[in-house]
Coordinates of C-alpha atoms and ligand atoms in Angstrom, one line a residue:
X1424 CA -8.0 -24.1 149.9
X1425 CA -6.4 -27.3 151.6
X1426 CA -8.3 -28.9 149.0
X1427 CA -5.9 -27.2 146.4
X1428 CA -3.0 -27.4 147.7
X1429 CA -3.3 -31.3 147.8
X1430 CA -4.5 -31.2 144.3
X1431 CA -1.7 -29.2 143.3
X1432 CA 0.8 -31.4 145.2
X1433 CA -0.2 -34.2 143.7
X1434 CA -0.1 -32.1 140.2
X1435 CA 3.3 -31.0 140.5
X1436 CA 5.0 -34.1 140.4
X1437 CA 2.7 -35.3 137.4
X1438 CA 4.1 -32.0 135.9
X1439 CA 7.6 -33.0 136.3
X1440 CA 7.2 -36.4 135.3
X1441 CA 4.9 -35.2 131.7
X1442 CA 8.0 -32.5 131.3
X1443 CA 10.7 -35.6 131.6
X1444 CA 8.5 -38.2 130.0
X1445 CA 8.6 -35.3 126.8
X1446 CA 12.3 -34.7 127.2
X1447 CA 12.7 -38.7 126.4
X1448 CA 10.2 -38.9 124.0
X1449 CA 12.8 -36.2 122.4
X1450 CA 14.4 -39.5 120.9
X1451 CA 12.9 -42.6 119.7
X1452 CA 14.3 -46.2 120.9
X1453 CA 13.6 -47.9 117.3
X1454 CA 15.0 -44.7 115.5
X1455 CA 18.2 -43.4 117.0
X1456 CA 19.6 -40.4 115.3
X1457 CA 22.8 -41.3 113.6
X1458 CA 26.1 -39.3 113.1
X1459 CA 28.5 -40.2 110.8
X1460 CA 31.9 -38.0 111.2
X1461 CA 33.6 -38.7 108.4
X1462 CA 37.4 -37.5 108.7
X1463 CA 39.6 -37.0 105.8
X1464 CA 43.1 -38.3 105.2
X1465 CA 43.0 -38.7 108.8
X1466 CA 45.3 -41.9 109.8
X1467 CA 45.2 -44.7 111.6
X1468 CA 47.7 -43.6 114.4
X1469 CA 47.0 -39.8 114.2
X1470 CA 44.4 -40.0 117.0
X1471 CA 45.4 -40.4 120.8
X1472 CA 43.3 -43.5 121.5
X1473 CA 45.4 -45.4 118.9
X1474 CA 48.4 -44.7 120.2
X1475 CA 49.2 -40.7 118.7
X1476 CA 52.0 -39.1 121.3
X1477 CA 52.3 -36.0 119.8
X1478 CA 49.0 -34.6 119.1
X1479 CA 46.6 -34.4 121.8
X1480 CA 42.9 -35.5 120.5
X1481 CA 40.7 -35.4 124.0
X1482 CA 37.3 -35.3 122.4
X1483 CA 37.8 -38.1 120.1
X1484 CA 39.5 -40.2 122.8
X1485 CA 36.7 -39.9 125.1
X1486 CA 33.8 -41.2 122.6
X1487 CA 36.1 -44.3 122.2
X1488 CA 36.4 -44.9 125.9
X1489 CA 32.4 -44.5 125.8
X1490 CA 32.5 -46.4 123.1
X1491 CA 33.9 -49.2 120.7
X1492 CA 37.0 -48.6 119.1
X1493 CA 37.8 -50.6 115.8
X1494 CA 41.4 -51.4 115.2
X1495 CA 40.9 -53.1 112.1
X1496 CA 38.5 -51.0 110.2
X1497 CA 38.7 -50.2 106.1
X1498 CA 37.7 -47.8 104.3
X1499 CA 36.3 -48.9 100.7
X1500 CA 39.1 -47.2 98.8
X1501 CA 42.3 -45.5 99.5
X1502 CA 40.9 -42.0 98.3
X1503 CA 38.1 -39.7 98.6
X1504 CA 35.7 -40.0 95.7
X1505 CA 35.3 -44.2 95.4
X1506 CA 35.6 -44.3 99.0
X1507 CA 32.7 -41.8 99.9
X1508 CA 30.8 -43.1 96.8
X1509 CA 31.0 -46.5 98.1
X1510 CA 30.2 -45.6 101.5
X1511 CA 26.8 -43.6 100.7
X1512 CA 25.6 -46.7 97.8
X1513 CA 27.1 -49.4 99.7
X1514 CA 28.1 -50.6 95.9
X1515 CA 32.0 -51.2 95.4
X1516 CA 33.3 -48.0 93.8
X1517 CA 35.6 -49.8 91.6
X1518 CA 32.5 -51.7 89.6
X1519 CA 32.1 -48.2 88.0
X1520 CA 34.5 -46.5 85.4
X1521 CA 34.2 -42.8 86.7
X1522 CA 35.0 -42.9 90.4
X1523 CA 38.5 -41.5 90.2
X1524 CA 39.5 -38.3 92.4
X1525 CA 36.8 -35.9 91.4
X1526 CA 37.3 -32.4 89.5
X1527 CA 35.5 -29.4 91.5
X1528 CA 32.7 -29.3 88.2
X1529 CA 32.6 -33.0 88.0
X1530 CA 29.0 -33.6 87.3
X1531 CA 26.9 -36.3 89.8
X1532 CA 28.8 -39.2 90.1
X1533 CA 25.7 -40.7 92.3
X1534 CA 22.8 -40.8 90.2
X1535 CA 19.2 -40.0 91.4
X1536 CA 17.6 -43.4 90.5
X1537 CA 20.4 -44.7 93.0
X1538 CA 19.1 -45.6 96.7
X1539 CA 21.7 -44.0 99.1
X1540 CA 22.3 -43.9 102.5
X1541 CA 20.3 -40.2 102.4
X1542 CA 17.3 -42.2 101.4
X1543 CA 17.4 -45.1 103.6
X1544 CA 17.0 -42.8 106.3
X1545 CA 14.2 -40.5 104.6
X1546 CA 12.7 -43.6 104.0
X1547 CA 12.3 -44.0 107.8
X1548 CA 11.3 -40.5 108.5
X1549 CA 14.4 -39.4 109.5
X1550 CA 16.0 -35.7 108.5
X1551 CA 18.8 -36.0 106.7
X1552 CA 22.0 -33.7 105.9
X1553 CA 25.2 -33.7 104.7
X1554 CA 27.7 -31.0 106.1
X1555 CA 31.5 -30.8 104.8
X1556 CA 33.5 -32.2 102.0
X1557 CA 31.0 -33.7 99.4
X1558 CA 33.6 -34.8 96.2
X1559 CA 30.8 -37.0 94.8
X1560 CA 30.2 -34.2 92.2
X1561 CA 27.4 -31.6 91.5
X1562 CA 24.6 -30.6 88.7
X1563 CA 24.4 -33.0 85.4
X1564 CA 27.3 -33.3 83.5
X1565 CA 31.0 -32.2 83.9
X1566 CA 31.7 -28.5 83.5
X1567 CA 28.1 -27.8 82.6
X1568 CA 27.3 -26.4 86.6
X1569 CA 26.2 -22.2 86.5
X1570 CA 27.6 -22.0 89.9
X1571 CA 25.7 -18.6 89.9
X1572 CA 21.9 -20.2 89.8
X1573 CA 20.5 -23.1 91.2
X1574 CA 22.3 -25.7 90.4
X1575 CA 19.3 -28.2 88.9
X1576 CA 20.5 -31.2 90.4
X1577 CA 22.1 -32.3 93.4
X1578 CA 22.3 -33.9 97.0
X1579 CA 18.6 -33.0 97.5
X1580 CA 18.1 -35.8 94.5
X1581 CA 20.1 -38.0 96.6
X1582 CA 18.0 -38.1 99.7
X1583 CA 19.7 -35.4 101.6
X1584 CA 17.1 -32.8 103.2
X1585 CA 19.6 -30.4 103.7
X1586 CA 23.1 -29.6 102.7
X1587 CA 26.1 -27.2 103.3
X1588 CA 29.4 -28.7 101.5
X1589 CA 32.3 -27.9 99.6
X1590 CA 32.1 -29.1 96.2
X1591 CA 35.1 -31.1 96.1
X1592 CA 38.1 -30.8 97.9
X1593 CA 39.6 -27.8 99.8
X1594 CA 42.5 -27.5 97.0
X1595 CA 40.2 -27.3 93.8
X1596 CA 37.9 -24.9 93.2
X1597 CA 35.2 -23.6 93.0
X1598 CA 36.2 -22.5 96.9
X1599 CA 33.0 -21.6 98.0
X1600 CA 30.5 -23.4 100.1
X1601 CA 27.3 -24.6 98.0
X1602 CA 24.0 -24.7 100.8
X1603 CA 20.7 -26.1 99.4
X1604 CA 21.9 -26.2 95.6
X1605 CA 23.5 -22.9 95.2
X1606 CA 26.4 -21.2 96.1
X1607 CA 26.1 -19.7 99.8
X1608 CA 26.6 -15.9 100.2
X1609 CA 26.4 -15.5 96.3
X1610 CA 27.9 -12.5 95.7
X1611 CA 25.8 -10.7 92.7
X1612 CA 29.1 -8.4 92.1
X1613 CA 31.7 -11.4 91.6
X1614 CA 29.9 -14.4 90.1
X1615 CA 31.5 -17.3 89.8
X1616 CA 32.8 -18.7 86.4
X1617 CA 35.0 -22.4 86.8
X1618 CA 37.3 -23.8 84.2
X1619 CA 39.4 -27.2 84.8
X1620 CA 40.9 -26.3 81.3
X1621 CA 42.1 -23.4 80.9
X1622 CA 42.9 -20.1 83.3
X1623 CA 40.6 -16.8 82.9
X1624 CA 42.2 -14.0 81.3
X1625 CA 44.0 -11.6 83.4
X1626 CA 43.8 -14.1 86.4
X1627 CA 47.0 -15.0 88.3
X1628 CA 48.1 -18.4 88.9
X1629 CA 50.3 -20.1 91.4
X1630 CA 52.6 -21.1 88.7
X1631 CA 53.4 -17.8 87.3
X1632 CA 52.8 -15.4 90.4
X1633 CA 54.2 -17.7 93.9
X1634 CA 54.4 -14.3 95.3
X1635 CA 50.9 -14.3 95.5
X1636 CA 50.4 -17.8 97.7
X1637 CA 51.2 -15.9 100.9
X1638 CA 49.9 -18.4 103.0
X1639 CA 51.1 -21.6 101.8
X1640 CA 53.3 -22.3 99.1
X1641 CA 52.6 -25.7 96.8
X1642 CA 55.6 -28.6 96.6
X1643 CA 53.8 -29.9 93.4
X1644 CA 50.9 -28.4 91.4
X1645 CA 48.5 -26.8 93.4
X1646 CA 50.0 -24.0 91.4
X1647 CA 46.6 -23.2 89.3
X1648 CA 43.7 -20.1 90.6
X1649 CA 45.2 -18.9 93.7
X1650 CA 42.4 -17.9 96.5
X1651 CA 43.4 -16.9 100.0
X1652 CA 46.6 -16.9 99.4
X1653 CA 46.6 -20.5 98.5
X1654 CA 47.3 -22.3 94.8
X1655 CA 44.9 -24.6 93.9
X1656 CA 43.7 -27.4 91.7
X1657 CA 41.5 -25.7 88.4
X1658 CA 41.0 -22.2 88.0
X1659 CA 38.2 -19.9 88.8
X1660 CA 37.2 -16.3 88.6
X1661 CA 34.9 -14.4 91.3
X1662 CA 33.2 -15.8 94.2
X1663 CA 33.8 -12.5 96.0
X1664 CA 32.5 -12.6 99.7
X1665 CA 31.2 -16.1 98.8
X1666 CA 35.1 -17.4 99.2
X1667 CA 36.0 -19.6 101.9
X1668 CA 38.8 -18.7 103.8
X1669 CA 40.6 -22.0 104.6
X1670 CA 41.2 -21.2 108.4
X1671 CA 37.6 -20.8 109.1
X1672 CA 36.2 -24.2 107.3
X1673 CA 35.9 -26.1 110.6
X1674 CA 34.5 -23.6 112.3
X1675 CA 32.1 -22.7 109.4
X1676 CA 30.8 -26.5 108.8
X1677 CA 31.1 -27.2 112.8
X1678 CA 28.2 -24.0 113.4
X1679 CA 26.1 -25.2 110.9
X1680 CA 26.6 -28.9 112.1
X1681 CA 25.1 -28.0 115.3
X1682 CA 22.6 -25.5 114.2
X1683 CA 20.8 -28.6 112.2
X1684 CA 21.1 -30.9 115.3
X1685 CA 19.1 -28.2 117.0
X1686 CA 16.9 -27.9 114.3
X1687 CA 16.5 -31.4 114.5
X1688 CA 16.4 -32.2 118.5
X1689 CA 12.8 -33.4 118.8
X1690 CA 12.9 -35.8 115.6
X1691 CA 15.4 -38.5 114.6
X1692 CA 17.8 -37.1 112.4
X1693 CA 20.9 -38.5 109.8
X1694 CA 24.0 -36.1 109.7
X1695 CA 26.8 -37.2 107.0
X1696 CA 29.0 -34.3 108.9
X1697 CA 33.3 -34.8 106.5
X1698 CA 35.6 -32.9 107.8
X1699 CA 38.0 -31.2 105.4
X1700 CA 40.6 -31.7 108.3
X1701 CA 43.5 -33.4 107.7
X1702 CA 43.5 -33.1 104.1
X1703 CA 45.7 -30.4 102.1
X1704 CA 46.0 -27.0 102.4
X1705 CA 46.2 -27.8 106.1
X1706 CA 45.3 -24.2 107.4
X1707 CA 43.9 -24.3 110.7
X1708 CA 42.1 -21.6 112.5
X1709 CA 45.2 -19.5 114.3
X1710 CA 43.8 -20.7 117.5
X1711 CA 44.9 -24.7 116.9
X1712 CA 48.2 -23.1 115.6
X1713 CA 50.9 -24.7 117.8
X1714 CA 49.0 -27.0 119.3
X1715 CA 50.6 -30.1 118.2
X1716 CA 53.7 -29.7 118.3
X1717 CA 53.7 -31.2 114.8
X1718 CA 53.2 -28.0 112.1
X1719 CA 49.7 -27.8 110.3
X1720 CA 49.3 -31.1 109.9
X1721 CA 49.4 -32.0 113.6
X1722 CA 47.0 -28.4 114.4
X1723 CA 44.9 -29.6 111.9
X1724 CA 44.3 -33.1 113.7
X1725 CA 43.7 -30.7 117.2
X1726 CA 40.7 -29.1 114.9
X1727 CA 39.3 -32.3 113.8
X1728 CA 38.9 -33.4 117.8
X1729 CA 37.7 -29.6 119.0
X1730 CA 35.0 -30.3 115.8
X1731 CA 34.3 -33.7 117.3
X1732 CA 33.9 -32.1 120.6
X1733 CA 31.6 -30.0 119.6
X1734 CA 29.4 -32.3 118.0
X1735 CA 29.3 -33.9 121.6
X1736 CA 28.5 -31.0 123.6
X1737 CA 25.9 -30.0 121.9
X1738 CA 23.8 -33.8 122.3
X1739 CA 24.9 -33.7 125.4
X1740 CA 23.7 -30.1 126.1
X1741 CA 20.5 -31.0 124.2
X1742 CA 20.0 -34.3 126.3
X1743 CA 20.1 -36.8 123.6
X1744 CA 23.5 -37.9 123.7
X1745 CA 22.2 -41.5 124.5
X1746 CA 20.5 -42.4 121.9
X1747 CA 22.6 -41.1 119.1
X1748 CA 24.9 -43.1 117.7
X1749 CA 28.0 -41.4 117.0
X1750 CA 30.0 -43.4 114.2
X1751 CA 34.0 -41.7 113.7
X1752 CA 36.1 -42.7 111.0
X1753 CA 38.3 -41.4 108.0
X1754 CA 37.6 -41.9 104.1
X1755 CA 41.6 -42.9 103.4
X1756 CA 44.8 -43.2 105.2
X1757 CA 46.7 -40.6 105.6
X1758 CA 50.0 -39.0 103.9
X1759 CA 52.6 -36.7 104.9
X1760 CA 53.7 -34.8 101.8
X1761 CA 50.5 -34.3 99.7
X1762 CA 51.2 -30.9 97.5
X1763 CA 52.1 -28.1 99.8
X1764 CA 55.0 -27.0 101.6
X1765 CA 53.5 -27.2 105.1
X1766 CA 56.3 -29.1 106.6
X1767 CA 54.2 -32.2 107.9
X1768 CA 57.6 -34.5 107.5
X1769 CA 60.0 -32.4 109.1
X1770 CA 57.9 -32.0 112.1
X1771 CA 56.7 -35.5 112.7
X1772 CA 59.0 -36.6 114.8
X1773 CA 58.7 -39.8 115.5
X1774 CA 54.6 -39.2 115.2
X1775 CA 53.3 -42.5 112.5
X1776 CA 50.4 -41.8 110.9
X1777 CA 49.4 -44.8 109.5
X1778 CA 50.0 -46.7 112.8
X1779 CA 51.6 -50.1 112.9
X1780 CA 50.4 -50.5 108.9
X1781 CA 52.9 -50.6 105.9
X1782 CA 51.8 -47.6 103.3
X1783 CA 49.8 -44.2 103.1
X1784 CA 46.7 -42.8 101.2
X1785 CA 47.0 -43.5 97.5
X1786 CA 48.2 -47.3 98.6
X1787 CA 47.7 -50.9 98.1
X1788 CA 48.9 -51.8 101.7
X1789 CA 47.3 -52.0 104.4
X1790 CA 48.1 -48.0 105.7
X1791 CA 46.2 -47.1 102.3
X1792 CA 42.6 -48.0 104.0
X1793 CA 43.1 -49.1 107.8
X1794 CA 41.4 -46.6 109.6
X1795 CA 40.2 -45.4 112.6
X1796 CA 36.6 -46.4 113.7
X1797 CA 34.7 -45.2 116.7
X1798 CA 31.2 -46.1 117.7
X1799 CA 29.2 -44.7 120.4
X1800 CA 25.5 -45.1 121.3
X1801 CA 25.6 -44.5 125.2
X1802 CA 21.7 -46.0 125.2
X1803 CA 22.9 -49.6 123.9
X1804 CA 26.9 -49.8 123.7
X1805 CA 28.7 -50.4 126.4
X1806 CA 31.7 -48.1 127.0
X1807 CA 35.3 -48.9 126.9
X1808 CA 35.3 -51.8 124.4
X1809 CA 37.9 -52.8 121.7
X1810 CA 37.3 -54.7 118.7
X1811 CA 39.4 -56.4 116.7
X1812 CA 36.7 -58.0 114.4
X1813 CA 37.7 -57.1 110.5
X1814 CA 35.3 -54.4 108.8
X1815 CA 34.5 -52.7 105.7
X1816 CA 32.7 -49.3 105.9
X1817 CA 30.7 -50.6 102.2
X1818 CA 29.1 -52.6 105.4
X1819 CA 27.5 -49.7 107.4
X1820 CA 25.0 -48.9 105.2
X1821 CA 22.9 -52.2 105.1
X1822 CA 24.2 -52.7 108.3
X1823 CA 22.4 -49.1 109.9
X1824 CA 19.4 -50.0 107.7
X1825 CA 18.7 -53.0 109.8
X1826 CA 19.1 -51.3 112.9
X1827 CA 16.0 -48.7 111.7
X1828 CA 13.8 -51.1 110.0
X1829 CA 14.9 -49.7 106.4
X1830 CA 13.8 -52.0 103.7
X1831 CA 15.8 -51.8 101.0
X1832 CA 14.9 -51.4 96.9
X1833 CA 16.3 -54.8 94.7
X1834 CA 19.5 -53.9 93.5
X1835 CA 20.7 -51.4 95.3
X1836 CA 23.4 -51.3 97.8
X1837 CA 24.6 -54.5 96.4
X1838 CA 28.0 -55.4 98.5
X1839 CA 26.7 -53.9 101.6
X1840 CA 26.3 -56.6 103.8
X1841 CA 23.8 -56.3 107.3
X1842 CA 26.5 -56.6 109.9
X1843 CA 25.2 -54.8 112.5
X1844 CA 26.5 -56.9 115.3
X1845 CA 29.9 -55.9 114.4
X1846 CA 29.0 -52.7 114.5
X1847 CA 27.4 -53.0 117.9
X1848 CA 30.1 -55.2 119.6
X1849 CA 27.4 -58.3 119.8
X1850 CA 29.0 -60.1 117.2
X1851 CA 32.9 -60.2 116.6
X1852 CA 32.9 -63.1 114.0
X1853 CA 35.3 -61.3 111.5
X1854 CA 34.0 -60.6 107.6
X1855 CA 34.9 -63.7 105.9
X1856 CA 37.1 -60.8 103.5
X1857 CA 37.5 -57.4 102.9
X1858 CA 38.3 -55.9 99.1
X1859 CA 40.5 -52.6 98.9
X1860 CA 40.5 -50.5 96.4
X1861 CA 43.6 -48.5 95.7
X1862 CA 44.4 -45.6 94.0
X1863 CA 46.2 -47.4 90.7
X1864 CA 43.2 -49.3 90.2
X1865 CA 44.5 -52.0 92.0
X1866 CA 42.4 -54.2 94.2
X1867 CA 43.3 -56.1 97.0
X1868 CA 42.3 -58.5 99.8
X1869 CA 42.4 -59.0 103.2
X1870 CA 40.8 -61.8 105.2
X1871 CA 41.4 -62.0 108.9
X1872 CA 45.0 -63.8 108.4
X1873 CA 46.4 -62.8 105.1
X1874 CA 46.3 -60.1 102.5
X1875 CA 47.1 -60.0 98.5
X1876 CA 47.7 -57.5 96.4
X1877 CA 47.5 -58.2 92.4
X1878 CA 50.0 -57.3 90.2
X1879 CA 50.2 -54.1 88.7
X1880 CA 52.9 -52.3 87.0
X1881 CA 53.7 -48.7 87.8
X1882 CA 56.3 -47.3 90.1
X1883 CA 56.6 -47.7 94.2
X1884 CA 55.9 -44.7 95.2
X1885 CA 53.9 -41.7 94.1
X1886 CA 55.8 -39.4 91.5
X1887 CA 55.1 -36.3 93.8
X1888 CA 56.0 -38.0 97.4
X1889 CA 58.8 -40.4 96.7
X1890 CA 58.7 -41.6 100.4
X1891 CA 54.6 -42.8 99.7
X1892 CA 54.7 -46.2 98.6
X1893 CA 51.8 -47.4 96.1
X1894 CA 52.2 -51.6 96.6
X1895 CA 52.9 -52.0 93.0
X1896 CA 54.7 -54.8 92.3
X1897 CA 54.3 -56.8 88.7
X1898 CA 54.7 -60.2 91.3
X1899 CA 51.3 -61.1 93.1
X1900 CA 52.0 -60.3 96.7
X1901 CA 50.5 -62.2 99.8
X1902 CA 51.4 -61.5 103.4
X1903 CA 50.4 -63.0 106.5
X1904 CA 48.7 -60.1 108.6
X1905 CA 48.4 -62.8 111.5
X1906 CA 51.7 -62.9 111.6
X1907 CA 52.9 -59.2 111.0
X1908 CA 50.6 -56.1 110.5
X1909 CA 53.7 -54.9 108.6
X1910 CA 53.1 -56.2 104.8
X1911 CA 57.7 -56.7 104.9
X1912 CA 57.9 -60.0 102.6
X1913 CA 55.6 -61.0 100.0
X1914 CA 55.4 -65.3 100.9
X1915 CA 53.0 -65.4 97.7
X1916 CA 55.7 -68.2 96.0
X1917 CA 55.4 -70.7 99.2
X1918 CA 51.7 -70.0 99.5
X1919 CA 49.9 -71.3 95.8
X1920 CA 47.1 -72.6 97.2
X1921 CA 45.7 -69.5 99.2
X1922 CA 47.5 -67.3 96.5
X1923 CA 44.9 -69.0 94.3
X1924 CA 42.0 -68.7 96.7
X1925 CA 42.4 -65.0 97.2
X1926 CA 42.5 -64.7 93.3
X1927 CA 39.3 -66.5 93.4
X1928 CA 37.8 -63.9 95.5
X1929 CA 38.1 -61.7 93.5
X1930 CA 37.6 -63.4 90.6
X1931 CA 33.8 -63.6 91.9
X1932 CA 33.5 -60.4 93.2
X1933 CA 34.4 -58.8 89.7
X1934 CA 32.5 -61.3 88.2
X1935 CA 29.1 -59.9 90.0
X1936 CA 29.5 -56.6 88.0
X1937 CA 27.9 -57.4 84.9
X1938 CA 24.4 -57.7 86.9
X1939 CA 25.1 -54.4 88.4
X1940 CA 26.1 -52.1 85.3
X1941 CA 22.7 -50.8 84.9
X1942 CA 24.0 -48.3 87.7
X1943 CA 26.1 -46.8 84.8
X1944 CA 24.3 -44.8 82.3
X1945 CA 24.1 -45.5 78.9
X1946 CA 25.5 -48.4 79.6
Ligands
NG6_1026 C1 45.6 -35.3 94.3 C2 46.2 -34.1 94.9 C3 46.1 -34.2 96.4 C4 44.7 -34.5 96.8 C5 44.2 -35.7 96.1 C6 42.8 -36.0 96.5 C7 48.1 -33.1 93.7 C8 49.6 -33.1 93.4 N1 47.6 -34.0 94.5 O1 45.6 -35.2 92.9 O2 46.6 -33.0 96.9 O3 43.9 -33.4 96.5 O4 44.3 -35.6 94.7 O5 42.7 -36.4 97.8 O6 47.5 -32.2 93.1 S1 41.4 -37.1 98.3 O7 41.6 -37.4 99.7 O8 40.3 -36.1 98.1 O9 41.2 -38.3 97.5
CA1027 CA1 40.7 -38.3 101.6

């Protein structure tokens, strides 16, 4: 007996140690699971750790106090669709014709035969997903999609194991969620027919029944199928119970965010989790209504940081908060007015969205893509850093591909450059430059010190939000960023010379196209 009870002793804390020795082998060191929370429209001063007064954002704050928080950060392009698409391939958006905002039935924009960011970490045996906005369309070809059968191409082509996304953009149909390749909650009584063309017959419309948008009225178009009380971009016909209703998208993508982390615990997993908060129709869940102080713009930030939170609690509750990198940013700049009557101007007071930066979504300047960036990785990062090192997100795939021993395919992510120090905070030494892509085609750059825009004709502000400036201007434009984050006076005249060198950078960078067309089909 005495003889057992020793042996058992001695078990028991064998037992413990084998139970916490599985708990940490719940994560692997070389293979951290990696989060990307990709924000839309969400600004460079809309978040509390860069300086927001008006709208509270707790969660987010405290990964960048556990983190590294980026304050000169830029998204690819000043829009969803190159920006995402540049992101993912880690190839400059604007080397391709048909990156422009994406239609709802816009057919793949990424093709298969392209390596993504998916693949790269399939390729390392991680699980993959992507949960939220997608706007990188779906099936073959434009307007072909039956959204009431499989759809026979889509993100599982593209490396992503699982998937639960809205097609495009929460103000263009089809407004249903699509999960694995078909439409989630089909509805076999109301399928689904999609037209960017032309209405169905007997359907209403925003433009020729307001009465009908009971929830939020559109400022300009918006004004086509109207579901949920809300005009929007393209009509469509059906959908049934397979509708989204706009106030539970957060918590809809949030549950299924955390169900595949739990599904994914014990292996290292990938998560591409976009947000559909802050872009139009802002219609938060009634419980972030009032929250900010601000209107539905402001409640719709308060949703964005309860997701985030979420997203945190459950690592944390799971126990592998420290060694999963957590990687926060936002695909564009923001903008105030952007098509619905939601009273984001009126209520701002005093609130800047774009920070300290000169311009908005849409924009050449620096507001259209300075954005926030938060890293956290508890295991390796230390907490409570800044950086003020000059990034590109086209950087974070090669960069996160080095960090997992991902070898890469020749060709593909071209203009992704391994930068992984930056990311981590080891290395600050800035990128040498940094090439925007803004919504009028126009490209820009920025090196640590200055920043030129090309000329471009067009007007200065956008035709349906005359306070949103675009940064066209038929002079070249240079500013000295050094000098004033606020692009106020173009000194390109006094400046040839490094007028000339900046033309030169992107002189070369268009140049290296031509090897890359074979991206483009039939081409
Ligand atoms: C514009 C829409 C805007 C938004 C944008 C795409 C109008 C007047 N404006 O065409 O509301 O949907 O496209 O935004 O319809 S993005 O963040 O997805 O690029
Ligand atoms: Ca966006």
């Amino acid at each position: 007996m005495k003889k057992n009870i020793i042996a058992l002793s001695l078990l028991a804390p064998m037992a413990v140690q084998s139970a916490w020795a599985a708990k940490k082998a719940k994560t692997d060191p070389n293979r951290p699971n990696v989060i990307i929370i990709f924000a839309d429209d969400l600004g460079y001063g809309d978040l509390g750790c860069y300086g927001a007064k008006n709208v509270k954002t707790p969660n987010v704050d405290r990964l960048a106090e556990q983190g590294i928080r980026f304050t000169d950060t830029h998204a690819v392009a000043a829009t969803s669709t190159p920006s995402r698409y540049s992101l993912l391939t880690g190839e400059y958006a604007w080397r391709r014709p048909d990156t422009d905002i994406a239609a709802g039935n816009a057919g793949m924009i990424i093709k298969p035969g392209q390596f993504t960011m998916a693949d790269m970490f399939k390729s390392r045996g991680y699980s993959t997903c992507a949960i939220g906005k997608w706007h990188l369309g779906l099936g073959e070809k434009q307007g072909t999609q039956d959204w009431n059968a499989q759809l026979p191409m889509g993100l599982g082509d593209l490396g992503f194991d699982y998937h639960y996304i809205m097609a495009a953009t929460a103000d263009r149909v089809p407004c249903v969620f699509i999960e694995d390749g078909s439409v989630a909650n089909w509805d076999s009584e109301n399928p689904i027919e999609v037209s960017y063309k032309k209405n169905f017959k007997g359907e209403p419309t925003g433009k020729d029944n307001p009465e009908l948008c009971y929830n939020l009225q559109s400022s300009v178009g918006h004004n086509q199928s109207i579901v949920n009380g809300i005009g929007r971009i393209g009509y469509m016909r059906g959908g049934g119970k397979a509708l989204w209703k706009d106030e539970n998208i957060a918590d809809s993508i949030t549950s299924h965010a955390i169900s595949f982390i739990k599904a994914n615990q014990d292996k290292p997993f990938f998560m591409y989790f976009a947000t559909n908060d802050v872009h139009v129709p802002r219609f938060p869940h009634p419980r972030f209504r009032g929250k900010s102080g601000m209107g539905l713009r402001g409640d719709a930030i308060v949703q964005f940081d309860w997701s985030v939170g979420q997203i945190m609690e459950t690592l944390d509750k799971l126990g592998i908060a420290d060694n999963t990198i957590i990687l926060l940013s936002s695909d564009n700049g923001p903008i105030i007015d952007d098509g619905y009557q939601d009273r984001a101007e009126e209520l701002l007071n005093g609130h800047k969205p774009a920070g300290p930066w000169r311009g908005n979504k849409y924009s050449t300047f620096e507001g259209g893509t300075q954005v926030p960036a938060i890293i956290r990785w508890p295991k390796n990062i230390k907490g409570g850093q800044t950086s003020t090192t000059l990034m590109s997100q086209i950087d974070w795939m090669a960069s996160l591909g080095s960090l997992i021993g991902a070898r890469f395919p020749q060709g593909s992510a071209p203009d992704s450059q391994n930068r992984l120090g930056n990311l981590l905070g080891t290395d600050t030494e800035d990128r040498p430059y940094v090439i925007e892509f803004a919504y009028n085609h126009v490209l820009s750059v920025r090196t640590k010190e200055w920043k030129y825009i090309e000329p471009s004709d067009g007007p200065k502000t956008l035709t349906w939000a005359p306070k949103a400036e675009t940064g066209s201007d038929p002079q070249p434009q240079l500013y000295n960023i050094k000098n004033n984050l606020w692009e106020a006076e173009s000194v390109a005249p006094e400046n040839p010379k490094i007028v000339y060198d900046m033309q030169n950078i992107l002189r070369r960078e268009r140049a290296k196209s031509e090897k890359y067309t074979h991206f483009v089909p039939g081409v």
